[in-house]
Coordinates of C-alpha atoms in Angstrom, one line a residue:
X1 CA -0.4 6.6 -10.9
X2 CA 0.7 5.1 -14.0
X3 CA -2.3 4.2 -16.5
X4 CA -2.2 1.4 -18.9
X5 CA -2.4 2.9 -22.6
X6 CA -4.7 2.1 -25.2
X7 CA -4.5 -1.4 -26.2
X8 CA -2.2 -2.7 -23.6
X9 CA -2.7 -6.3 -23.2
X10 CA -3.4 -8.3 -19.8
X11 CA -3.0 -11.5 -19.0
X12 CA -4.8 -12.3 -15.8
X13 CA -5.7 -16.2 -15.1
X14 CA -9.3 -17.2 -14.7
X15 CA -11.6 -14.7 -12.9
X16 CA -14.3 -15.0 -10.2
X17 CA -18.5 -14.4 -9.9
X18 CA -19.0 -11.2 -10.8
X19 CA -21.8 -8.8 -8.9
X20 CA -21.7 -6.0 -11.4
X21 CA -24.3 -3.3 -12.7
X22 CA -25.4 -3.4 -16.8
X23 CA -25.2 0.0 -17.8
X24 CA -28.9 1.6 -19.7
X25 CA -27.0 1.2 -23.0
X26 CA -27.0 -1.8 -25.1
X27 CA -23.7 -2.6 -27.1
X28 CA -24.6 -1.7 -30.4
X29 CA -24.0 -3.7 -33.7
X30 CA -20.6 -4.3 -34.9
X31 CA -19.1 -3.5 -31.8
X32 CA -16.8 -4.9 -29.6
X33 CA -18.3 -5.7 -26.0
X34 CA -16.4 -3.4 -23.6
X35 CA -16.5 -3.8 -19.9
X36 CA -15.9 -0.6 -17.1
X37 CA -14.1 -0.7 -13.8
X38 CA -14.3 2.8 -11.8
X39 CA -12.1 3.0 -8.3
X40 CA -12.9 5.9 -6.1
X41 CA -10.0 6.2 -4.0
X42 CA -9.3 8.5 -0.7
X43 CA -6.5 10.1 -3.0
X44 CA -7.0 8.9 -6.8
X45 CA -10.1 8.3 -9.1
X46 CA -9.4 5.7 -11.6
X47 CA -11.3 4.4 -14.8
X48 CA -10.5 1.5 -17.2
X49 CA -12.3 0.4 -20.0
X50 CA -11.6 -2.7 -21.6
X51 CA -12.5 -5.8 -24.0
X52 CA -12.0 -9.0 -23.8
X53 CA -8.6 -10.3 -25.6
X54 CA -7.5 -13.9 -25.2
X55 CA -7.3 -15.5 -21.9
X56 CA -7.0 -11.5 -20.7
X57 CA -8.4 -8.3 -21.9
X58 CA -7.1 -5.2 -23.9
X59 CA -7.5 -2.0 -22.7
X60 CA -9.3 0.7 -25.0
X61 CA -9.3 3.7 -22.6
X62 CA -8.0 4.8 -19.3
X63 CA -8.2 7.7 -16.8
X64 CA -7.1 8.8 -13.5
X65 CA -6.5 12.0 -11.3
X66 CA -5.7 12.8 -7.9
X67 CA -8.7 14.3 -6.3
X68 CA -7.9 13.8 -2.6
X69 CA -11.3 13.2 -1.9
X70 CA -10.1 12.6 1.9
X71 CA -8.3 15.6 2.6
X72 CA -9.4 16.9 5.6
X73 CA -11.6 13.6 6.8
X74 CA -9.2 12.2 9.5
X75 CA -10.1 15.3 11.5
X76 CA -13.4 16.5 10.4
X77 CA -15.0 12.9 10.0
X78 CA -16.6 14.2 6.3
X79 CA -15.7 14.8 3.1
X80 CA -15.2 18.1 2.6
X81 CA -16.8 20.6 -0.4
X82 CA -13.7 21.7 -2.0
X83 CA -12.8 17.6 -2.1
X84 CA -16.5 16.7 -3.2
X85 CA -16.3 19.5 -6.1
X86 CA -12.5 18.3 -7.1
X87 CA -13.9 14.7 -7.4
X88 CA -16.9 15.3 -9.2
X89 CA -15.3 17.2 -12.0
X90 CA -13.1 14.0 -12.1
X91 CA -16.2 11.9 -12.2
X92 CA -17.6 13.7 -14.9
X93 CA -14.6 12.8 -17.1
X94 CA -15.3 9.3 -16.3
X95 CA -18.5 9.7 -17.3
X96 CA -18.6 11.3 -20.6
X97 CA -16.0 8.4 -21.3
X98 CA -18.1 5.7 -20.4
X99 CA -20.6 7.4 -22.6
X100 CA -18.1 7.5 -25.5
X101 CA -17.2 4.1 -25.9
X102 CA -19.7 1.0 -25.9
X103 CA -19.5 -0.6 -22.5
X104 CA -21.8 -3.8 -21.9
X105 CA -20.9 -4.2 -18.4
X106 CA -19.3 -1.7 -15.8
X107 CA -19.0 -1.7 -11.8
X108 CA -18.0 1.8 -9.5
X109 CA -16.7 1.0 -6.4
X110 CA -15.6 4.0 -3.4
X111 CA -13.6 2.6 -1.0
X112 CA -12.7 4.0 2.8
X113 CA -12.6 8.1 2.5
X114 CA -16.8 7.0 2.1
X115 CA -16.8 4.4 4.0
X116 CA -15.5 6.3 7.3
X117 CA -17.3 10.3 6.3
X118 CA -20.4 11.1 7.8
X119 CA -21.8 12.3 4.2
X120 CA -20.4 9.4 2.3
X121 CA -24.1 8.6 1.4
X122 CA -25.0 11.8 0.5
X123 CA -22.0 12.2 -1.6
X124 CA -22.7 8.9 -3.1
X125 CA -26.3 10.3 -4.0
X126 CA -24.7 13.5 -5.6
X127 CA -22.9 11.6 -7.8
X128 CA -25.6 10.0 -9.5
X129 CA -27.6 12.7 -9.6
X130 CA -24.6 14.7 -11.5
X131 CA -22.9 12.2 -13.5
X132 CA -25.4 9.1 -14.0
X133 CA -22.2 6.8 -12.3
X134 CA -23.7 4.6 -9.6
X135 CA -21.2 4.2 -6.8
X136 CA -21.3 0.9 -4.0
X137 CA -19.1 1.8 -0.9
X138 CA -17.7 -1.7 -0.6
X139 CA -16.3 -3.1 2.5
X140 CA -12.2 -3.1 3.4
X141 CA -12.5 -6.9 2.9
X142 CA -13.8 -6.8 -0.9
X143 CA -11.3 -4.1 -1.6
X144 CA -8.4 -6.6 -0.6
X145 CA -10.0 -9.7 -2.7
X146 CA -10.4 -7.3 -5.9
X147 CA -6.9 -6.1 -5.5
X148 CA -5.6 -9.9 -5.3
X149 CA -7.9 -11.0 -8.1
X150 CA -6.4 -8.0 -10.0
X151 CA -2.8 -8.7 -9.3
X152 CA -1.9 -11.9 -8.5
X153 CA 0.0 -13.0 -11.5
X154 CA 2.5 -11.0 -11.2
X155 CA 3.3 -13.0 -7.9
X156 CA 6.7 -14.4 -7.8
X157 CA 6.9 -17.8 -8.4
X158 CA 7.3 -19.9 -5.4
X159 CA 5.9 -22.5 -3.1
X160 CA 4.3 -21.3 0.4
X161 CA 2.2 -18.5 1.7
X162 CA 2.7 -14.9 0.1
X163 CA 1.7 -11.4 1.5
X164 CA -0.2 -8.6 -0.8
X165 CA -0.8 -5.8 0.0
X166 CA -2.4 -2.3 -1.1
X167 CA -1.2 0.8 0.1
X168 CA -4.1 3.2 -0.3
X169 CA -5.0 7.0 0.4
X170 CA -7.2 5.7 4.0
X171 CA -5.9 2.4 4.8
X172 CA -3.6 -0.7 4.1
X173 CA -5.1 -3.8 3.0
X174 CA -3.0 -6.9 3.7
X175 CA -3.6 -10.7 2.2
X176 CA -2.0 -13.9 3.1
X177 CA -2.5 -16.0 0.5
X178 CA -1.9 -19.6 -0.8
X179 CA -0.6 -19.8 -4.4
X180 CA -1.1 -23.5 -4.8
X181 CA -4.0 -23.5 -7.1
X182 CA -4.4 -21.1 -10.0
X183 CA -7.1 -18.6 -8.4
X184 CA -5.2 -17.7 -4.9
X185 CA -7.0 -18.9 -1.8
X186 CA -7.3 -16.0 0.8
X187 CA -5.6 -17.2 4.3
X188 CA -6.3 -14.3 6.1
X189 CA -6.4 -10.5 5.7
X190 CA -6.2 -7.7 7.6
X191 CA -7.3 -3.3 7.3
X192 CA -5.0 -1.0 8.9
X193 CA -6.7 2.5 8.8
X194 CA -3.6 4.3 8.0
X195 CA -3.2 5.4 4.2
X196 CA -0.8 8.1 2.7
X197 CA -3.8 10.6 3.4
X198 CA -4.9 9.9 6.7
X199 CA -1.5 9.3 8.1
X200 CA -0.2 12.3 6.8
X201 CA -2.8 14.1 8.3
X202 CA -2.6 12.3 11.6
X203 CA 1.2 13.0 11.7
X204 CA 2.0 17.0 11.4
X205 CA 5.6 17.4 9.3
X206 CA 8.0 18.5 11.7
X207 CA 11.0 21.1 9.9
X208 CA 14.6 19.9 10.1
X209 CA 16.2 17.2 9.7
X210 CA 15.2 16.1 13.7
X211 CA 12.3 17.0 12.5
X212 CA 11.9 15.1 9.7
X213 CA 13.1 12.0 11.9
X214 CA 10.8 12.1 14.3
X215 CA 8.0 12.4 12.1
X216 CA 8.7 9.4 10.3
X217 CA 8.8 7.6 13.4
X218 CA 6.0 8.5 14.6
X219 CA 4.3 7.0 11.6
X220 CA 6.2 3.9 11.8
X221 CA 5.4 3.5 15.2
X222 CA 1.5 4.4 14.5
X223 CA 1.8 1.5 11.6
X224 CA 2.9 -1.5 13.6
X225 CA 0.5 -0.8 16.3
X226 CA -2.2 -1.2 14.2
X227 CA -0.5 -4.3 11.8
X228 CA 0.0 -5.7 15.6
X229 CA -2.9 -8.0 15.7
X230 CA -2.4 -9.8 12.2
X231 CA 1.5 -9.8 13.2
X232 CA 0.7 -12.3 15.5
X233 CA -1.5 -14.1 13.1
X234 CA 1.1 -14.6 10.7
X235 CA 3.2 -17.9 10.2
X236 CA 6.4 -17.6 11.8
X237 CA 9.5 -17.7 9.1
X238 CA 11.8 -19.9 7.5
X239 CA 10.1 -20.6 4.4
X240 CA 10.6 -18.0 1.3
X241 CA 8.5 -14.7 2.0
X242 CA 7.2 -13.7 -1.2
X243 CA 5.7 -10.0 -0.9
X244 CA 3.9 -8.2 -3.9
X245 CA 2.5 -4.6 -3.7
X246 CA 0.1 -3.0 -5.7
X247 CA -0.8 1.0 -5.0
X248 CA 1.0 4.1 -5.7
X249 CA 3.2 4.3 -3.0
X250 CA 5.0 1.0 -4.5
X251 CA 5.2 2.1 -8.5
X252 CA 6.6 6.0 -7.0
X253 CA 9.0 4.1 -4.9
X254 CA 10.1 1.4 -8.1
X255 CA 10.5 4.6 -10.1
X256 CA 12.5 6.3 -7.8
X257 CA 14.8 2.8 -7.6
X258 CA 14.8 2.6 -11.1
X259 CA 16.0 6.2 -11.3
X260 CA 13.4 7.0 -14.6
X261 CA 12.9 10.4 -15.6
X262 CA 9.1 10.0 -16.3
X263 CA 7.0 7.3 -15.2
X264 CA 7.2 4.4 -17.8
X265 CA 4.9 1.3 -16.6
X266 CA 6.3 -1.1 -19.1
X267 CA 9.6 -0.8 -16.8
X268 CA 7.5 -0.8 -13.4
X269 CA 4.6 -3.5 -13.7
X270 CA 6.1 -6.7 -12.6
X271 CA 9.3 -5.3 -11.7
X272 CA 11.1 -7.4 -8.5
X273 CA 12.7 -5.2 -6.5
X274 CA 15.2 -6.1 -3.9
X275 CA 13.7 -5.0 -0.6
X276 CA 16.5 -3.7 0.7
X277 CA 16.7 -1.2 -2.2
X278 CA 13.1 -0.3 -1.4
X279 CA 13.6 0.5 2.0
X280 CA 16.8 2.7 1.3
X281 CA 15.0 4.9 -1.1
X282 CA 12.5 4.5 1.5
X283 CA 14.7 6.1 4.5
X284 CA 16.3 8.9 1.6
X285 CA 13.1 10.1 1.1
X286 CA 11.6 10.4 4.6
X287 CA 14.7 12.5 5.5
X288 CA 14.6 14.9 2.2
X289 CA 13.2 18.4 2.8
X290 CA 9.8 18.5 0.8
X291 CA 11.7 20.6 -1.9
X292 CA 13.7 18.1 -2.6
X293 CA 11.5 15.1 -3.1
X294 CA 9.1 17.6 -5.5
X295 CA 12.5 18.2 -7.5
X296 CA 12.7 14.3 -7.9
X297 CA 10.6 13.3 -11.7
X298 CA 8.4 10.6 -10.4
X299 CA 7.2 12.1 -7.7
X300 CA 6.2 15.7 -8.2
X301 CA 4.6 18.8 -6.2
X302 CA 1.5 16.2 -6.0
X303 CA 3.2 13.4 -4.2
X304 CA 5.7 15.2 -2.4
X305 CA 3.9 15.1 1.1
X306 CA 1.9 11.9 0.8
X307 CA 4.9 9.8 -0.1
X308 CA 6.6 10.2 3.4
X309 CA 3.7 8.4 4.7
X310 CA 3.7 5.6 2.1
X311 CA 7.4 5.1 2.7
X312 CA 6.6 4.2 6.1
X313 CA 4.0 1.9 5.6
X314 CA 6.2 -0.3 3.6
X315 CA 9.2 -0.1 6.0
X316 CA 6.6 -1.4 8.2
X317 CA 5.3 -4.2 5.9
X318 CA 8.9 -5.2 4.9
X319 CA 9.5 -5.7 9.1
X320 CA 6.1 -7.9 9.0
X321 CA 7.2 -9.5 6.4
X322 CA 10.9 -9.3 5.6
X323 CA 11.0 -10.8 2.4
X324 CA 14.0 -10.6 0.0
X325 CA 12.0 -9.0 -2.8
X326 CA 9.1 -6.8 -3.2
X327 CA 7.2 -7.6 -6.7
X328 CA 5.6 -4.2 -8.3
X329 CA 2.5 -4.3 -9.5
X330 CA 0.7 -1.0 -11.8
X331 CA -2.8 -3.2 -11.5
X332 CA -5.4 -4.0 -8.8
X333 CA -8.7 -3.2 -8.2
X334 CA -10.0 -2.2 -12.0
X335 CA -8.6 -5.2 -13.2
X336 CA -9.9 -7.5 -10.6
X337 CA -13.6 -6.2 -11.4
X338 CA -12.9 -6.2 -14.6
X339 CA -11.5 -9.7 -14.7
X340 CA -15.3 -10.6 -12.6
X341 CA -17.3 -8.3 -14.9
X342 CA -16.1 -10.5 -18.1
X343 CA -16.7 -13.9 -15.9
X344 CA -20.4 -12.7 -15.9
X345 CA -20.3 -11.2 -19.2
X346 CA -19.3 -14.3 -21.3

């Protein structure tokens, strides 16, 4: 949710190795370089194509759809056709971008829908075959370390250990960190295979306002048992918790807070929110019929089921963590590979 527009300057700090692909294409003269990151998510494809500006990068073109490619997985272990042919005709988009504007260096990276399906390899194969785009499935623990890289400076500032986390479609990345140096040293992290897909599917809605209750309970209850072995991991408290999201789920829910009409992501990306606000728009959404939260602008007929589930993932972070503020971040994975493509690139 929430693309950057054209020319929307970053300002990431210094970036890591890069392990990235050179597209066929050389940058042709008189061209800027531009660099690709492509995120195949269980519930969003995402594309962003930048250059190199400053100490950051500009970004020239952006792209992203929900394609659900995971519907359906959590109980049929695969990815099914009508999700394969929903995320191909995304991928095709991508593609004919990539094409259009002169990129030096891209990466592709599909995350846990293929990582967990049966056919993720044969899906992978499809789409190179139809589009050109090479896809790598890359492990739960890259997919953390990408979405830190990608959205660390929009941290808090503070002393002491900080929590990120990434709220995705299959699972929930979480990263303890140490801020001390400029590039964040990972402490620990942890995957939690619930994401607003599969814990939506896991979970069936119950009607009514009982109903409703119980269903978000359930889901809270399925979340902390599997958070339970990095709970006891964690440092115990009385230092400032700082807590930083990055993922859908956190921008709908900073939207809602902020009470926009349309998604704006000048208002949303490094907004700090306080946490209690977050979990009471948390707790008035779980308990809203599904009409209702489609009526509401920044979620939408898309969202409307999904967000449930997201809501009580971060109810359940915010009791693993229970910091005073949650920062917002509308970047993570694209920009960390893009911040390693242009290490590489320079």
């Amino acid at each position: 949710m929430g693309d950057a527009s054209a020319n929307l300057p970053y300002r990431p700090g210094p970036a890591a190795p890069a392990r990235s692909a050179p597209l066929p294409a050389r940058p042709r003269a008189g061209f800027a370089r531009h660099y690709a990151a492509l995120d195949l998510g269980t519930n969003n494809c995402r594309l962003l194509i930048a250059r190199p500006q400053g100490d950051g990068f500009a970004v020239v073109d952006a792209f992203s759809r929900i394609v659900r490619l995971g519907e359906g997985l959590a109980n049929s272990g695969r990815l099914s056709d009508e999700a394969i042919e929903r995320t191909l005709a995304a991928l095709r988009v991508c593609a004919d971008k990539l094409k259009r504007r002169n990129v030096a260096l891209a990466r592709s990276v599909a995350t846990e829908a293929c990582r967990r399906a049966t056919n993720g390899a044969e899906f992978i194969a499809r789409v190179r075959a139809e589009t050109g785009i090479h896809l790598h499935i890359i492990s739960a623990e890259e997919e953390a370390r990408l979405a830190v890289l990608g959205c660390h400076v929009l941290l808090e500032p503070g002393e002491g250990k900080a929590l990120v986390f990434d709220i995705g479609g299959g699972s929930t990345e979480l990263v303890l960190i140490d801020t001390a140096s400029t590039v964040p040293t990972v402490l620990d992290w942890h995957s939690a295979p619930w994401g607003v897909v599969s814990l939506t599917e896991s979970v069936p809605a119950q009607e009514g306002a009982a109903g409703r209750a119980a269903t978000y309970e359930r889901m809270r209850a399925l979340v902390r048992e599997s958070f339970a072995p990095f709970a006891q991991r964690l440092p115990a408290g009385g230092e400032h918790r700082r807590l930083l999201g990055t993922s859908g789920t956190v921008t709908t829910l900073a939207s809602v807070h902020l009470g926009l009409d349309r998604y704006d992501r000048s208002a949303v990306d490094g907004l700090i929110a306080p946490a209690h606000a977050m979990r009471e728009v948390s707790n008035s959404l779980a308990h809203m019929s599904p009409a209702e939260r489609a009526a509401l602008p920044c979620i939408g007929r898309e969202r409307a089921d999904l967000v449930v589930a997201g809501c009580a993932i971060l109810e359940t972070i915010l009791d693993l963590w229970p910091a005073e503020r949650i920062g917002v971040a509308d970047r993570g994975i694209r920009e960390g590979i893009l911040r390693r493509l242009m290490a590489a690139g320079r």
